[in-house]
Coordinates of C-alpha atoms in Angstrom, one line a residue:
M12 CA 114.8 90.7 103.3
T13 CA 113.5 93.1 100.6
T14 CA 115.5 96.3 99.8
Y15 CA 114.3 99.3 97.9
P16 CA 114.9 98.5 94.2
G17 CA 115.2 102.1 92.9
P18 CA 114.3 103.1 89.4
K19 CA 114.3 100.2 86.9
P20 CA 113.0 99.7 83.4
G21 CA 110.3 97.0 82.8
A22 CA 108.3 95.1 85.3
V23 CA 108.6 95.4 89.1
N24 CA 108.7 92.6 91.7
G25 CA 105.3 92.5 93.4
F26 CA 103.6 95.1 95.5
V27 CA 106.8 96.0 97.2
G28 CA 108.6 96.6 93.9
A29 CA 105.9 99.1 92.9
V30 CA 106.4 101.4 95.9
G31 CA 107.9 104.7 94.9
N32 CA 108.9 106.3 91.6
T33 CA 105.7 108.3 91.4
P34 CA 105.3 111.2 88.8
L35 CA 106.0 114.8 89.6
I36 CA 103.1 116.8 88.2
R37 CA 103.1 120.5 87.2
L38 CA 99.9 122.0 88.5
N39 CA 99.1 124.2 85.5
K40 CA 96.3 126.4 86.7
L41 CA 97.9 127.0 90.1
S42 CA 101.1 127.9 88.4
E43 CA 99.4 130.4 86.2
K44 CA 97.5 132.0 89.1
T45 CA 100.5 132.4 91.4
G46 CA 103.2 133.2 88.8
A47 CA 105.3 130.4 90.3
E48 CA 106.0 126.9 89.0
I49 CA 104.1 124.6 91.4
Y50 CA 104.7 120.8 91.3
G51 CA 103.0 118.0 93.2
K52 CA 104.6 114.6 93.9
A53 CA 101.8 112.3 92.9
E54 CA 101.8 109.9 95.9
F55 CA 98.1 109.1 95.3
M56 CA 99.6 106.9 92.5
E57 CA 101.4 104.6 95.0
P58 CA 100.2 101.0 94.7
G59 CA 98.4 101.3 98.1
G60 CA 97.2 104.8 97.3
S61 CA 99.2 107.1 99.5
V62 CA 102.7 108.4 100.5
K63 CA 102.5 106.1 103.5
D64 CA 103.2 103.1 101.4
R65 CA 106.9 104.2 101.6
A66 CA 106.9 104.4 105.4
A67 CA 105.1 101.1 105.7
L68 CA 107.6 99.3 103.6
W69 CA 110.6 100.8 105.3
V70 CA 109.5 100.1 108.9
V71 CA 108.8 96.5 107.9
M72 CA 112.1 96.1 106.1
D73 CA 113.8 97.6 109.2
A74 CA 112.1 95.1 111.5
E75 CA 113.2 92.3 109.2
K76 CA 116.8 93.6 109.1
K77 CA 116.9 93.8 112.9
G78 CA 115.4 90.3 113.4
L79 CA 112.3 91.7 115.2
I80 CA 109.9 89.7 113.0
K81 CA 110.2 86.3 111.4
P82 CA 108.0 84.6 108.7
G83 CA 104.4 84.3 109.8
G84 CA 104.7 87.0 112.4
T85 CA 102.4 90.0 113.2
V86 CA 102.8 93.7 112.5
V87 CA 101.0 96.0 114.9
E88 CA 100.6 99.7 114.4
G89 CA 98.7 102.7 115.7
T90 CA 97.7 104.8 112.7
A91 CA 95.1 107.4 111.6
G92 CA 94.6 105.3 108.4
N93 CA 97.0 105.5 105.5
T94 CA 100.1 103.9 107.2
G95 CA 97.8 101.1 108.2
I96 CA 96.6 100.7 104.7
G97 CA 100.1 100.6 103.4
L98 CA 101.1 98.1 106.1
A99 CA 98.1 95.9 105.3
H100 CA 99.2 95.7 101.7
V101 CA 102.9 95.1 102.6
C102 CA 101.9 92.4 105.2
R103 CA 99.7 90.6 102.7
S104 CA 102.5 90.7 100.1
K105 CA 105.0 89.3 102.7
G106 CA 102.7 86.9 104.5
Y107 CA 102.5 88.7 107.9
R108 CA 99.4 89.2 110.0
C109 CA 98.4 92.9 110.4
V110 CA 96.8 94.5 113.4
I111 CA 95.8 98.2 113.4
Y112 CA 94.7 100.5 116.3
M113 CA 93.2 103.8 115.2
P114 CA 91.2 106.8 116.5
N115 CA 87.5 106.2 116.1
T116 CA 87.3 109.7 114.5
Q117 CA 88.7 108.5 111.2
S118 CA 86.6 108.0 108.0
Q119 CA 84.6 104.8 107.7
E120 CA 86.1 104.3 104.2
K121 CA 89.5 103.8 105.8
I122 CA 88.3 101.4 108.4
D123 CA 86.4 99.4 105.8
L124 CA 89.3 99.3 103.5
L125 CA 91.7 98.0 106.2
R126 CA 89.3 95.2 107.0
M127 CA 88.9 94.4 103.3
L128 CA 92.7 94.1 103.1
G129 CA 92.7 91.5 105.9
A130 CA 93.8 93.6 108.8
E131 CA 92.3 93.4 112.3
V132 CA 91.1 96.9 113.1
Y133 CA 90.5 98.3 116.6
P134 CA 88.9 101.8 116.4
V135 CA 89.4 103.3 119.9
P136 CA 88.5 106.6 121.5
A137 CA 90.7 109.5 120.4
V138 CA 92.7 110.7 123.5
P139 CA 95.9 112.6 123.8
F140 CA 99.3 110.9 123.5
D141 CA 100.0 111.2 127.2
N142 CA 96.9 109.1 128.0
P143 CA 97.7 105.4 128.4
E144 CA 94.7 104.6 126.3
N145 CA 96.0 106.5 123.3
Y146 CA 95.8 104.3 120.2
N147 CA 99.6 104.1 119.9
H148 CA 100.1 102.8 123.4
Q149 CA 97.3 100.3 122.9
A150 CA 99.1 99.1 119.7
R151 CA 102.4 98.8 121.6
R152 CA 100.8 96.7 124.4
H153 CA 99.1 94.4 121.9
A154 CA 102.4 93.7 120.1
E155 CA 104.1 93.0 123.5
S156 CA 101.4 90.5 124.3
L157 CA 102.3 88.3 121.2
D158 CA 105.1 86.1 120.2
N159 CA 106.9 87.0 116.9
A160 CA 105.2 90.4 116.7
V161 CA 106.5 94.0 116.2
W162 CA 105.0 97.4 117.0
T163 CA 106.3 99.4 114.0
N164 CA 105.9 102.7 115.9
Q165 CA 105.6 105.0 112.9
F166 CA 105.8 108.2 114.9
D167 CA 109.1 107.6 116.5
N168 CA 110.7 104.9 114.4
V169 CA 113.2 106.7 112.2
A170 CA 113.0 104.0 109.5
N171 CA 110.0 106.1 108.5
R172 CA 112.2 109.2 108.0
Q173 CA 114.8 107.0 106.2
A174 CA 112.3 106.0 103.6
H175 CA 112.2 109.6 102.3
I176 CA 115.9 110.1 102.6
E177 CA 116.4 107.0 100.4
S178 CA 113.5 107.4 98.0
T179 CA 111.3 110.5 98.0
G180 CA 114.1 113.0 98.2
P181 CA 116.3 111.4 95.5
E182 CA 113.2 111.0 93.2
I183 CA 112.3 114.7 93.5
W184 CA 115.9 115.7 92.9
A185 CA 116.1 113.5 89.7
Q186 CA 112.7 114.7 88.5
T187 CA 113.8 118.4 88.8
N188 CA 116.9 117.9 86.6
G189 CA 119.2 117.7 89.6
G190 CA 117.5 120.0 92.0
E191 CA 116.4 122.9 89.7
F192 CA 113.8 124.2 92.1
D193 CA 113.7 126.6 95.0
G194 CA 111.4 125.3 97.7
F195 CA 109.8 122.2 99.2
I196 CA 106.8 122.4 101.5
A197 CA 104.6 119.7 103.2
A198 CA 102.5 119.1 106.3
T199 CA 103.5 116.5 108.8
G200 CA 102.0 114.0 111.1
T201 CA 104.7 111.5 112.0
G202 CA 107.3 113.8 110.6
G203 CA 108.8 111.2 108.3
T204 CA 108.0 112.7 104.9
L205 CA 108.9 116.3 105.7
A206 CA 112.0 115.5 107.7
G207 CA 113.5 112.8 105.4
T208 CA 112.8 114.7 102.2
T209 CA 114.1 117.9 103.8
R210 CA 117.3 116.2 105.0
Y211 CA 118.1 114.9 101.5
L212 CA 117.3 118.1 99.7
K213 CA 119.2 120.2 102.1
D214 CA 122.3 118.0 101.9
K215 CA 122.2 117.7 98.1
S216 CA 121.6 121.5 97.5
Q217 CA 124.1 122.5 100.3
G218 CA 121.3 124.3 102.0
R219 CA 120.0 126.3 99.0
I220 CA 116.5 124.7 98.7
Q221 CA 114.1 126.3 101.2
C222 CA 112.1 123.7 103.2
W223 CA 108.9 124.8 104.9
L224 CA 106.3 123.1 107.1
A225 CA 102.5 123.5 106.4
D226 CA 100.3 123.1 109.4
P227 CA 96.6 122.6 110.0
P228 CA 94.5 124.1 112.8
G229 CA 95.0 122.4 116.2
S230 CA 98.6 121.6 115.7
V231 CA 101.6 122.9 117.7
L232 CA 104.2 122.7 114.9
H233 CA 103.6 126.1 113.2
Q234 CA 104.1 127.9 116.5
F235 CA 107.2 125.8 117.3
I236 CA 108.9 126.7 114.1
Q237 CA 108.0 130.3 114.5
N238 CA 108.8 130.9 118.2
K239 CA 110.0 127.6 119.7
K240 CA 106.8 127.2 121.7
L241 CA 104.6 124.1 121.7
E242 CA 101.3 126.1 121.4
R243 CA 98.3 125.1 119.3
T244 CA 97.2 127.4 116.5
G245 CA 93.4 127.2 116.3
N246 CA 91.3 124.2 117.2
G247 CA 91.0 120.8 115.5
S248 CA 91.0 120.3 111.8
M249 CA 89.0 118.5 109.2
T250 CA 92.2 117.0 107.8
E251 CA 93.3 113.5 108.9
G252 CA 96.7 112.2 109.7
I253 CA 98.5 115.6 109.9
G254 CA 99.2 118.1 112.6
Q255 CA 100.9 117.1 115.9
G256 CA 101.0 117.9 119.6
R257 CA 104.7 117.1 120.0
I258 CA 108.0 116.9 118.2
T259 CA 108.4 113.2 117.1
E260 CA 111.7 111.4 116.8
N261 CA 111.3 111.4 113.1
L262 CA 111.0 115.2 113.0
K263 CA 113.5 116.0 115.8
P264 CA 116.8 115.8 113.9
E265 CA 115.7 118.3 111.2
V266 CA 114.1 120.7 113.8
E267 CA 117.2 120.6 116.0
A268 CA 119.5 121.2 113.0
G269 CA 117.4 124.2 112.0
L270 CA 116.7 122.7 108.5
I271 CA 113.0 123.7 108.6
D272 CA 113.3 127.3 107.3
N273 CA 109.7 128.5 107.9
S274 CA 106.1 127.4 108.4
L275 CA 102.6 128.3 107.2
H276 CA 99.3 127.9 109.1
V277 CA 96.6 126.7 106.7
P278 CA 92.9 127.2 107.7
D279 CA 90.5 124.5 106.8
A280 CA 88.5 126.8 104.5
D281 CA 91.6 127.1 102.3
S282 CA 92.1 123.3 102.3
I283 CA 88.5 122.4 101.4
R284 CA 88.3 125.1 98.6
T285 CA 91.6 123.7 97.2
V286 CA 90.1 120.1 97.1
Y287 CA 87.4 121.5 94.8
E288 CA 89.7 123.7 92.8
M289 CA 92.1 120.9 92.1
L290 CA 89.2 118.7 90.8
D291 CA 87.7 121.5 88.7
E292 CA 90.9 123.1 87.3
E293 CA 93.5 120.3 87.3
G294 CA 91.3 117.2 87.0
I295 CA 93.0 115.7 90.1
Y296 CA 90.9 114.2 92.9
I297 CA 92.8 114.8 96.2
G298 CA 92.2 114.5 99.9
A299 CA 92.2 117.4 102.3
S300 CA 95.8 116.9 103.5
S301 CA 97.0 117.0 99.9
A302 CA 94.9 120.1 99.3
L303 CA 96.5 121.7 102.3
N304 CA 99.9 121.0 100.8
V305 CA 98.9 122.4 97.4
W306 CA 97.5 125.6 98.9
A307 CA 100.6 126.0 101.0
A308 CA 102.8 125.5 97.9
G309 CA 100.9 128.3 96.1
Q310 CA 101.5 130.6 99.1
M311 CA 105.2 129.6 99.3
G312 CA 105.5 130.4 95.6
A313 CA 103.9 133.8 96.1
K314 CA 106.2 134.6 99.0
M315 CA 109.3 133.5 97.2
G316 CA 108.4 135.5 94.1
K317 CA 107.4 135.2 90.5
G318 CA 109.2 132.3 88.7
S319 CA 110.1 130.5 91.9
R320 CA 109.8 126.7 91.6
I321 CA 108.0 124.9 94.5
V322 CA 107.5 121.1 95.1
T323 CA 104.9 119.6 97.5
I324 CA 103.4 116.2 98.2
I325 CA 100.0 115.1 97.0
C326 CA 99.6 112.6 99.8
D327 CA 96.6 110.7 98.6
G328 CA 93.3 110.9 96.7
A329 CA 89.8 111.8 97.9
Y330 CA 88.4 108.3 97.6
R331 CA 89.0 107.6 101.3
Y332 CA 87.2 110.7 102.4
Q333 CA 84.5 111.3 99.7
N334 CA 81.6 110.6 102.1
R335 CA 82.7 113.6 104.1
L336 CA 84.4 116.0 101.6
F337 CA 81.6 115.8 99.1
S338 CA 78.7 115.6 101.5
R339 CA 76.6 118.8 102.0
K340 CA 75.5 117.7 105.4
W341 CA 79.1 117.1 106.6
L342 CA 80.4 120.3 105.1
E343 CA 77.6 122.3 106.8
S344 CA 78.3 120.6 110.1
K345 CA 81.9 121.9 109.9
G346 CA 80.9 125.3 108.6
L347 CA 82.8 124.7 105.4
D348 CA 80.1 124.8 102.8
K349 CA 80.4 128.5 102.3
A350 CA 84.1 128.2 101.7
I351 CA 83.4 126.5 98.4
P352 CA 82.8 129.1 95.6
D353 CA 79.4 129.1 93.9
H354 CA 80.7 127.7 90.6
L355 CA 82.2 124.7 92.4
Q356 CA 79.1 123.9 94.5
R357 CA 77.9 121.4 91.7
Y358 CA 80.6 119.0 92.9
I359 CA 78.8 118.6 96.3
V360 CA 76.9 115.5 95.1
L361 CA 76.3 113.7 98.3
P362 CA 73.5 114.6 100.8

């Protein structure tokens, strides 16, 4: 069984050893504009390209520790993309077969990449969680039909949350000179990143560090944090893999303990504009969920005041979404082309 190695000098041991220890980047232009110090944890620099490499590794290690999977077995997951990509990498490195169920609304780049990594991919109609044909339930049934197979259940498997208690939180703490910052903010899908990082930072700072949730249109989490009602704010979002219609087991402990101090609703127009601003001003090529986090970090900094220090998660790069985010036809279909300022329109290079 592989355990998380932690920071070490020199070479690392395979793909698994390369997970974690990503840089913390000061976002210079955004810091200047807001008067706050804004930092992004560069999860696009994970070996599999996203923050979900951490969750993927931890859920597999947890299954190994519990004896749920043995050499040559099969890992099955329901995922909107990045966890599946992380699992496909981890499974290849460990010799497991990987099967992924995902909503057929996800970008073709993600589906293609999963197949290139050797995963079996089943894109299925996107239906609510309470529908038996939801992709997560189909993944569970598939795993149950096989010998030596595990459904890793990223939404409610708290090994996901544990990944961030044991790695992301401690890394951020160390990279800020022992917690010399004021706020952490991130969107959530499974809840693992926000919940686990929040738990660690709250414990280490004795509650001093503010931890907020950023939420896209169509999700219920913003309203729940604000008034304890599971009501959607707006309709669906262009972002992928974030937003939620329920409180997952990963998120529940921190919500019930009152550790999520506040929340922000982030319109898609602000997210897409931030994709282009980050490219133009910071030279960083990020996806829409990352852009949502960055915009929200700027807003949190503005609300907490000049000189406040805010950390967020840059979940992944734009490479998995470029046929949408940089396509004029797609942007127009979503009514988002006008959200991009005139001086940034030159980056819309795809038809």
